[in-house]
Amino acid sequence: MTNPPLRIAVLKGDGIGPEVVESAVEVLNATARKNSLPLELVPLLIGFGAYREKGRTLPPETLQEMKKCDGWILGPLSAGSYPKDDPDYPMASGKIRKTFDLFANIRPVRSFRKGSQEIDLVIVRENTEDFYPDRNLFKGYGEFWPDKDTVLSLRVITRKACQRIADTAFRVAAARNKKNLVTAVHKGNVLIEGDGLFLGEVRNVAANFPGIKMKEGLVDSVGMQLVLAPESFDVIVTTNMFGDILSDVAAGTVGGLGLAPSLNSGEYHAMAQAVHGSAPDIAGKQIANPAAEILSTAMLFRWLYSRNHMESADKTASDIEKATIEALRTEDRAKLTTDLGGKASTRDFTSQIFAHLDKLD
Ligand code: ATP
């Protein structure tokens, strides 16, 4: 019996989004075809494109259609520049994460360059609460002005969110089976209550994973360690804002945001979304590095395999990953995009991936 096609929503987003998502979709299509994985791609409106057509950046039709899809590929969103009259202001991506309870943001950081120091770590970032005002309340916005000279920002930390992000991190460490080490990152010396709750839950969860060591580190000190000795980390688990900041720091150790993929995942849904933003400075020039969005797409297919056990989804994920990594490991640095010191356009680099895909079994 043949499987029905996997329905994958494609949300291009803003800035460099259309360019990098287009590359990711081309690579996905070719790899899925090679592995006889039936796909149905469902383009959906989001961001400025949606605002122009529907008057809002995250139309209800988009959310409705997303529900009917098996997975989603999202490009970056220029949320900071959305018009104030947008009913979805300020953050479509926060709303998606909250609506579909995408509580875990998995952000691997790897060095791909030949001969470079081996860096291979994963940041497991809580995704639904903390200081992020677009998602930390049931209704309303978690930042407000009690008077014209004062802003209050609300931080929310719940036992449930800490417990499940810790559980995810230990499972990631066990599945990787590398250093078998989870580092819980916090600022518990200042945020005594919130990070105290977080740390307590990570310690409780650690007890369920006797094969995995747990370390604890203050976010400032871990930030420095990430710069000095990124190779010493395995899995980092942390709250939303620290995870957001540390993942850019960690990406900097391997060549920048063009190489930083991520998956937003929950119990029932997952969304590929590169760590980088919409990079308006380079948008529309065909010079963005699509690797982060492509590797995020591979992560989505690995997640789909964990749910549907379709071998062809797993093979699609590993083929995308292998071909992209081979393209990144080229000896001829001119074949890389400009962020990595090369001369290749987004399209040229995507063609390199195709060439490597052709060489795979
Ligand atoms: P936003 O406002 O959407 O957050 P931003 O420009 O402030 O966008 P990022 O998009 O995360 O923040 O990127 C910071 C810088 O890193 C960009 O100015 C861009 O030059 C570079 N950059 C980010 N992503 C890529 C990429 N995929 N390829 C090449 N350079 C990138």
Short mmCIF file of C-alpha atoms and ligand atoms in Angstrom, two decimals:
data_model
loop_
_atom_site.label_atom_id
_atom_site.label_comp_id
_atom_site.label_asym_id
_atom_site.label_seq_id
_atom_site.Cartn_x
_atom_site.Cartn_y
_atom_site.Cartn_z
CA MET A 1 0.00 0.00 0.00
CA THR A 2 1.40 3.41 -0.90
CA ASN A 3 1.46 6.14 1.70
CA PRO A 4 -0.59 9.30 1.11
CA PRO A 5 1.62 12.31 0.37
CA LEU A 6 3.06 14.22 3.31
CA ARG A 7 1.46 17.66 3.28
CA ILE A 8 4.09 20.30 3.93
CA ALA A 9 3.11 23.94 4.42
CA VAL A 10 5.51 26.43 2.87
CA LEU A 11 5.50 29.90 4.44
CA LYS A 12 8.14 32.01 2.75
CA GLY A 13 8.21 34.94 5.15
CA ASP A 14 9.99 38.24 4.64
CA GLY A 15 13.38 39.62 3.63
CA ILE A 16 15.64 36.76 2.54
CA GLY A 17 12.82 34.31 3.40
CA PRO A 18 11.54 33.76 -0.17
CA GLU A 19 15.10 33.14 -1.44
CA VAL A 20 16.19 30.66 1.24
CA VAL A 21 12.82 28.89 1.44
CA GLU A 22 12.79 28.49 -2.35
CA SER A 23 16.19 26.78 -2.14
CA ALA A 24 15.03 24.58 0.72
CA VAL A 25 11.92 23.53 -1.21
CA GLU A 26 13.89 22.78 -4.38
CA VAL A 27 16.34 20.61 -2.45
CA LEU A 28 13.47 18.94 -0.59
CA ASN A 29 11.54 18.21 -3.80
CA ALA A 30 14.55 16.65 -5.49
CA THR A 31 15.49 14.56 -2.45
CA ALA A 32 11.94 13.36 -1.84
CA ARG A 33 11.65 12.34 -5.51
CA LYS A 34 14.93 10.44 -5.28
CA ASN A 35 13.60 8.55 -2.25
CA SER A 36 10.05 8.03 -3.61
CA LEU A 37 8.60 10.06 -0.77
CA PRO A 38 5.28 11.54 -1.93
CA LEU A 39 4.91 15.19 -0.99
CA GLU A 40 2.23 17.80 -1.37
CA LEU A 41 3.52 21.32 -0.85
CA VAL A 42 0.96 23.83 0.42
CA PRO A 43 2.02 27.48 -0.01
CA LEU A 44 0.50 29.71 2.68
CA LEU A 45 0.46 33.45 3.25
CA ILE A 46 2.39 34.97 6.14
CA GLY A 47 4.24 38.19 6.93
CA PHE A 48 4.23 41.23 4.65
CA GLY A 49 2.82 39.16 1.76
CA ALA A 50 -0.19 38.24 3.90
CA TYR A 51 -0.54 41.81 5.16
CA ARG A 52 -0.69 43.13 1.60
CA GLU A 53 -3.37 40.61 0.56
CA LYS A 54 -5.35 40.09 3.75
CA GLY A 55 -4.52 43.07 5.97
CA ARG A 56 -2.79 40.94 8.61
CA THR A 57 0.48 39.05 8.93
CA LEU A 58 -0.98 35.76 10.17
CA PRO A 59 -4.43 35.30 8.59
CA PRO A 60 -6.77 32.76 10.26
CA GLU A 61 -6.89 30.82 6.95
CA THR A 62 -3.14 30.26 7.26
CA LEU A 63 -3.52 28.84 10.77
CA GLN A 64 -6.45 26.67 9.62
CA GLU A 65 -4.48 25.25 6.71
CA MET A 66 -1.40 24.69 8.86
CA LYS A 67 -3.48 22.41 11.09
CA LYS A 68 -4.16 20.17 8.08
CA CYS A 69 -0.48 19.80 7.21
CA ASP A 70 2.03 17.26 8.53
CA GLY A 71 4.85 19.79 8.86
CA TRP A 72 5.71 23.40 8.13
CA ILE A 73 8.64 25.22 6.58
CA LEU A 74 8.78 28.83 7.70
CA GLY A 75 11.08 31.56 6.44
CA PRO A 76 12.16 34.45 8.68
CA LEU A 77 9.70 37.20 9.55
CA SER A 78 10.46 40.94 9.78
CA ALA A 79 8.25 41.11 12.85
CA GLY A 80 9.97 44.24 14.19
CA SER A 81 8.81 46.22 11.13
CA TYR A 82 5.19 45.08 10.91
CA PRO A 83 2.65 47.91 10.80
CA LYS A 84 1.05 48.75 14.15
CA ASP A 85 -2.44 48.23 12.68
CA ASP A 86 -1.67 44.58 11.98
CA PRO A 87 -4.11 42.56 14.13
CA ASP A 88 -1.33 40.00 14.61
CA TYR A 89 1.17 42.62 15.75
CA PRO A 90 3.82 42.13 17.06
CA MET A 91 4.81 38.58 16.27
CA ALA A 92 3.32 36.02 13.94
CA SER A 93 5.97 33.45 14.80
CA GLY A 94 5.35 33.75 18.55
CA LYS A 95 1.64 33.25 17.87
CA ILE A 96 2.34 30.10 15.86
CA ARG A 97 4.60 28.71 18.59
CA LYS A 98 1.96 29.42 21.22
CA THR A 99 -1.11 28.34 19.20
CA PHE A 100 0.41 24.97 18.33
CA ASP A 101 2.35 24.58 21.57
CA LEU A 102 5.72 24.26 19.84
CA PHE A 103 7.43 24.21 23.20
CA ALA A 104 10.90 23.03 22.15
CA ASN A 105 13.25 24.95 19.91
CA ILE A 106 16.09 22.63 18.92
CA ARG A 107 19.12 24.48 17.60
CA PRO A 108 22.14 22.40 16.57
CA VAL A 109 25.49 24.12 16.05
CA ARG A 110 28.14 22.25 14.05
CA SER A 111 31.44 23.11 12.46
CA PHE A 112 31.45 21.96 8.84
CA ARG A 113 34.72 23.37 7.60
CA LYS A 114 37.38 20.75 6.92
CA GLY A 115 40.27 20.87 9.37
CA SER A 116 38.40 23.15 11.79
CA GLN A 117 37.97 22.37 15.45
CA GLU A 118 35.14 19.87 16.03
CA ILE A 119 32.14 21.78 17.39
CA ASP A 120 28.94 19.79 17.70
CA LEU A 121 26.41 20.96 20.23
CA VAL A 122 22.66 21.43 20.47
CA ILE A 123 20.83 24.22 22.24
CA VAL A 124 17.42 23.13 23.51
CA ARG A 125 15.53 26.33 24.12
CA GLU A 126 12.14 26.67 25.81
CA ASN A 127 9.84 28.34 23.30
CA THR A 128 6.54 29.36 24.89
CA GLU A 129 7.18 31.63 27.90
CA ASP A 130 9.91 33.55 29.82
CA PHE A 131 10.43 37.25 28.99
CA TYR A 132 8.88 36.96 25.51
CA PRO A 133 5.78 39.13 25.81
CA ASP A 134 4.18 37.90 22.59
CA ARG A 135 3.64 34.43 23.99
CA ASN A 136 3.87 34.43 27.77
CA LEU A 137 0.24 35.35 28.52
CA PHE A 138 -3.04 33.63 27.69
CA LYS A 139 -4.41 36.96 26.47
CA GLY A 140 -2.72 40.33 26.14
CA TYR A 141 0.90 41.34 25.87
CA GLY A 142 3.46 40.80 28.63
CA GLU A 143 4.99 44.28 28.46
CA PHE A 144 3.14 47.39 29.51
CA TRP A 145 3.46 51.04 30.49
CA PRO A 146 2.07 51.85 33.94
CA ASP A 147 3.03 55.48 33.21
CA LYS A 148 4.72 57.25 30.30
CA ASP A 149 8.24 56.81 31.72
CA THR A 150 8.06 53.22 32.88
CA VAL A 151 7.86 49.83 31.17
CA LEU A 152 7.19 46.60 33.01
CA SER A 153 8.21 43.34 31.33
CA LEU A 154 6.71 40.20 32.71
CA ARG A 155 8.71 36.99 32.93
CA VAL A 156 6.76 33.75 33.11
CA ILE A 157 8.34 30.44 34.14
CA THR A 158 6.13 27.41 34.71
CA ARG A 159 6.94 24.03 36.17
CA LYS A 160 5.35 22.24 33.21
CA ALA A 161 7.40 24.12 30.59
CA CYS A 162 10.63 23.56 32.56
CA GLN A 163 9.86 19.89 33.01
CA ARG A 164 9.12 19.19 29.37
CA ILE A 165 12.04 21.19 27.97
CA ALA A 166 14.38 19.39 30.36
CA ASP A 167 12.91 16.04 29.32
CA THR A 168 13.42 16.97 25.65
CA ALA A 169 17.04 17.96 26.29
CA PHE A 170 17.91 14.70 28.04
CA ARG A 171 16.24 12.72 25.26
CA VAL A 172 18.24 14.67 22.66
CA ALA A 173 21.47 13.93 24.58
CA ALA A 174 20.59 10.22 24.83
CA ALA A 175 19.71 10.00 21.12
CA ARG A 176 22.94 11.76 20.10
CA ASN A 177 25.00 9.49 22.37
CA LYS A 178 28.04 11.77 22.07
CA LYS A 179 29.28 13.32 25.32
CA ASN A 180 26.08 12.35 27.17
CA LEU A 181 26.12 15.71 28.89
CA VAL A 182 23.34 18.23 29.49
CA THR A 183 24.33 21.72 30.70
CA ALA A 184 21.46 23.62 32.32
CA VAL A 185 22.00 27.33 31.74
CA HIS A 186 20.42 29.85 34.10
CA LYS A 187 20.87 33.08 36.06
CA GLY A 188 19.65 31.62 39.32
CA ASN A 189 21.84 33.93 41.40
CA VAL A 190 19.68 36.87 40.27
CA LEU A 191 16.44 35.39 38.97
CA ILE A 192 16.27 33.36 42.14
CA GLU A 193 12.66 32.21 41.93
CA GLY A 194 12.15 31.68 38.20
CA ASP A 195 15.49 30.09 37.48
CA GLY A 196 15.33 28.27 40.81
CA LEU A 197 12.16 26.59 39.55
CA PHE A 198 13.80 25.85 36.20
CA LEU A 199 16.92 24.33 37.77
CA GLY A 200 14.91 22.24 40.23
CA GLU A 201 12.91 20.74 37.37
CA VAL A 202 16.02 20.01 35.29
CA ARG A 203 17.57 18.24 38.31
CA ASN A 204 14.39 16.17 38.78
CA VAL A 205 14.35 15.15 35.13
CA ALA A 206 18.10 14.35 35.25
CA ALA A 207 17.33 11.66 37.82
CA ASN A 208 15.37 9.78 35.11
CA PHE A 209 18.44 9.64 32.86
CA PRO A 210 21.23 8.01 34.87
CA GLY A 211 23.40 7.62 31.75
CA ILE A 212 23.50 11.37 31.10
CA LYS A 213 25.61 13.75 33.19
CA MET A 214 24.19 17.12 34.15
CA LYS A 215 26.13 20.33 34.67
CA GLU A 216 24.83 23.75 35.65
CA GLY A 217 26.22 27.06 34.39
CA LEU A 218 25.41 30.74 34.76
CA VAL A 219 24.42 32.23 31.43
CA ASP A 220 27.17 34.86 31.47
CA SER A 221 29.86 32.31 32.16
CA VAL A 222 28.45 29.85 29.60
CA GLY A 223 28.42 32.67 27.03
CA MET A 224 32.15 33.09 27.57
CA GLN A 225 32.78 29.32 27.53
CA LEU A 226 30.89 29.04 24.26
CA VAL A 227 33.36 31.47 22.72
CA LEU A 228 36.46 29.96 24.35
CA ALA A 229 35.68 26.26 24.22
CA PRO A 230 32.53 25.49 22.22
CA GLU A 231 33.78 21.94 21.65
CA SER A 232 33.33 21.17 25.37
CA PHE A 233 29.50 21.29 25.15
CA ASP A 234 27.04 18.62 24.13
CA VAL A 235 23.43 19.64 24.89
CA ILE A 236 22.51 22.97 26.48
CA VAL A 237 19.05 23.35 27.99
CA THR A 238 17.79 26.78 28.89
CA THR A 239 14.91 29.19 29.10
CA ASN A 240 13.60 31.09 26.09
CA MET A 241 15.59 34.32 26.06
CA PHE A 242 18.93 32.85 27.15
CA GLY A 243 18.52 30.17 24.48
CA ASP A 244 17.78 32.77 21.83
CA ILE A 245 20.89 34.78 22.68
CA LEU A 246 23.24 31.83 23.18
CA SER A 247 22.27 30.25 19.88
CA ASP A 248 23.50 33.31 17.97
CA VAL A 249 26.72 33.30 20.05
CA ALA A 250 27.20 29.61 19.31
CA ALA A 251 26.43 30.12 15.60
CA GLY A 252 29.20 32.72 15.56
CA THR A 253 31.74 30.06 16.54
CA VAL A 254 31.06 28.02 13.40
CA GLY A 255 30.72 30.72 10.76
CA GLY A 256 27.54 32.64 11.48
CA LEU A 257 23.78 32.57 11.13
CA GLY A 258 23.81 31.19 7.59
CA LEU A 259 24.80 27.85 9.14
CA ALA A 260 22.36 27.73 12.05
CA PRO A 261 19.29 25.51 11.54
CA SER A 262 16.45 25.01 13.99
CA LEU A 263 13.28 23.08 14.55
CA ASN A 264 10.32 24.27 16.58
CA SER A 265 8.56 21.19 17.84
CA GLY A 266 5.74 20.09 20.08
CA GLU A 267 3.81 16.91 20.74
CA TYR A 268 1.86 17.06 17.47
CA HIS A 269 3.51 19.60 15.17
CA ALA A 270 6.92 20.71 14.01
CA MET A 271 8.18 23.66 12.02
CA ALA A 272 11.51 24.13 10.23
CA GLN A 273 12.74 27.69 10.77
CA ALA A 274 16.34 28.82 10.53
CA VAL A 275 17.76 30.71 13.52
CA HIS A 276 18.46 33.83 11.46
CA GLY A 277 16.09 36.71 10.90
CA SER A 278 14.95 38.27 7.66
CA ALA A 279 18.31 40.05 7.06
CA PRO A 280 16.79 43.02 5.18
CA ASP A 281 20.32 44.29 4.39
CA ILE A 282 20.88 41.45 1.93
CA ALA A 283 17.28 40.63 0.91
CA GLY A 284 16.47 40.28 -2.78
CA LYS A 285 20.15 40.15 -3.81
CA GLN A 286 20.40 36.36 -4.15
CA ILE A 287 23.39 36.29 -1.80
CA ALA A 288 21.80 34.80 1.35
CA ASN A 289 23.13 31.49 2.54
CA PRO A 290 20.27 28.98 2.28
CA ALA A 291 22.09 26.26 4.29
CA ALA A 292 20.36 27.09 7.60
CA GLU A 293 16.87 26.82 6.10
CA ILE A 294 17.78 23.66 4.17
CA LEU A 295 19.25 21.96 7.25
CA SER A 296 16.15 23.03 9.22
CA THR A 297 14.05 21.25 6.59
CA ALA A 298 16.13 18.10 7.09
CA MET A 299 15.39 18.35 10.83
CA LEU A 300 11.68 18.55 10.05
CA PHE A 301 11.82 15.32 8.05
CA ARG A 302 13.73 13.57 10.81
CA TRP A 303 10.97 14.67 13.21
CA LEU A 304 8.30 13.41 10.78
CA TYR A 305 10.10 10.06 10.68
CA SER A 306 9.99 9.90 14.49
CA ARG A 307 6.19 10.20 14.20
CA ASN A 308 5.30 8.25 11.03
CA HIS A 309 8.27 5.83 10.81
CA MET A 310 8.41 6.25 7.02
CA GLU A 311 11.94 5.16 6.06
CA SER A 312 11.77 7.46 3.02
CA ALA A 313 11.28 10.49 5.32
CA ASP A 314 14.37 9.51 7.31
CA LYS A 315 16.38 8.93 4.13
CA THR A 316 15.20 12.29 2.77
CA ALA A 317 16.42 13.98 5.96
CA SER A 318 19.81 12.32 5.89
CA ASP A 319 20.33 12.89 2.15
CA ILE A 320 19.53 16.60 2.48
CA GLU A 321 21.94 16.81 5.38
CA LYS A 322 24.74 14.89 3.67
CA ALA A 323 24.52 16.82 0.40
CA THR A 324 24.41 20.18 2.19
CA ILE A 325 27.33 19.32 4.45
CA GLU A 326 29.38 18.12 1.48
CA ALA A 327 28.65 21.39 -0.33
CA LEU A 328 29.76 23.32 2.76
CA ARG A 329 32.96 21.27 3.08
CA THR A 330 34.20 22.26 -0.36
CA GLU A 331 37.95 22.93 -0.74
CA ASP A 332 37.09 25.70 -3.22
CA ARG A 333 35.87 28.44 -0.91
CA ALA A 334 34.64 30.54 -3.85
CA LYS A 335 31.78 28.04 -4.13
CA LEU A 336 30.42 29.23 -0.78
CA THR A 337 28.11 32.19 -0.24
CA THR A 338 29.58 35.57 0.68
CA ASP A 339 28.87 35.25 4.43
CA LEU A 340 31.36 32.35 4.40
CA GLY A 341 33.92 34.24 2.33
CA GLY A 342 32.81 32.83 -1.03
CA LYS A 343 31.43 34.27 -4.25
CA ALA A 344 28.45 31.98 -4.86
CA SER A 345 24.89 33.24 -5.12
CA THR A 346 22.06 31.55 -3.26
CA ARG A 347 21.24 29.68 -6.49
CA ASP A 348 24.87 28.69 -7.19
CA PHE A 349 25.22 27.23 -3.74
CA THR A 350 21.92 25.37 -4.10
CA SER A 351 23.24 23.89 -7.37
CA GLN A 352 26.28 22.63 -5.45
CA ILE A 353 23.94 20.76 -3.14
CA PHE A 354 22.19 19.19 -6.15
CA ALA A 355 25.55 18.03 -7.49
CA HIS A 356 26.27 16.25 -4.20
CA LEU A 357 22.75 14.84 -4.04
CA ASP A 358 23.35 13.17 -7.41
CA LYS A 359 26.36 11.35 -5.96
CA LEU A 360 24.41 9.79 -3.08
CA ASP A 361 22.97 6.25 -3.23
P1 ATP B 1 15.39 40.69 11.66
O1 ATP B 1 15.01 42.13 11.79
O2 ATP B 1 14.43 39.93 10.83
O3 ATP B 1 15.73 40.02 12.96
P2 ATP B 1 18.22 41.16 11.29
O4 ATP B 1 18.99 41.58 10.07
O5 ATP B 1 18.14 42.09 12.43
O6 ATP B 1 16.77 40.68 10.81
P3 ATP B 1 19.31 38.56 11.18
O7 ATP B 1 18.58 38.39 9.94
O8 ATP B 1 19.19 37.48 12.18
O9 ATP B 1 18.89 39.87 11.90
O10 ATP B 1 20.82 38.69 10.76
C1 ATP B 1 21.83 39.53 11.21
C2 ATP B 1 22.84 39.66 10.06
O11 ATP B 1 23.40 38.39 9.73
C3 ATP B 1 22.17 40.16 8.80
O12 ATP B 1 22.34 41.54 8.72
C4 ATP B 1 22.85 39.44 7.67
O13 ATP B 1 23.85 40.22 7.09
C5 ATP B 1 23.46 38.19 8.32
N1 ATP B 1 22.70 37.00 7.94
C6 ATP B 1 21.63 36.47 8.58
N2 ATP B 1 21.18 35.38 7.95
C7 ATP B 1 21.97 35.20 6.88
C8 ATP B 1 22.01 34.25 5.81
N3 ATP B 1 21.13 33.23 5.72
N4 ATP B 1 22.96 34.39 4.87
C9 ATP B 1 23.86 35.38 4.93
N5 ATP B 1 23.88 36.30 5.90
C10 ATP B 1 22.95 36.24 6.87
#
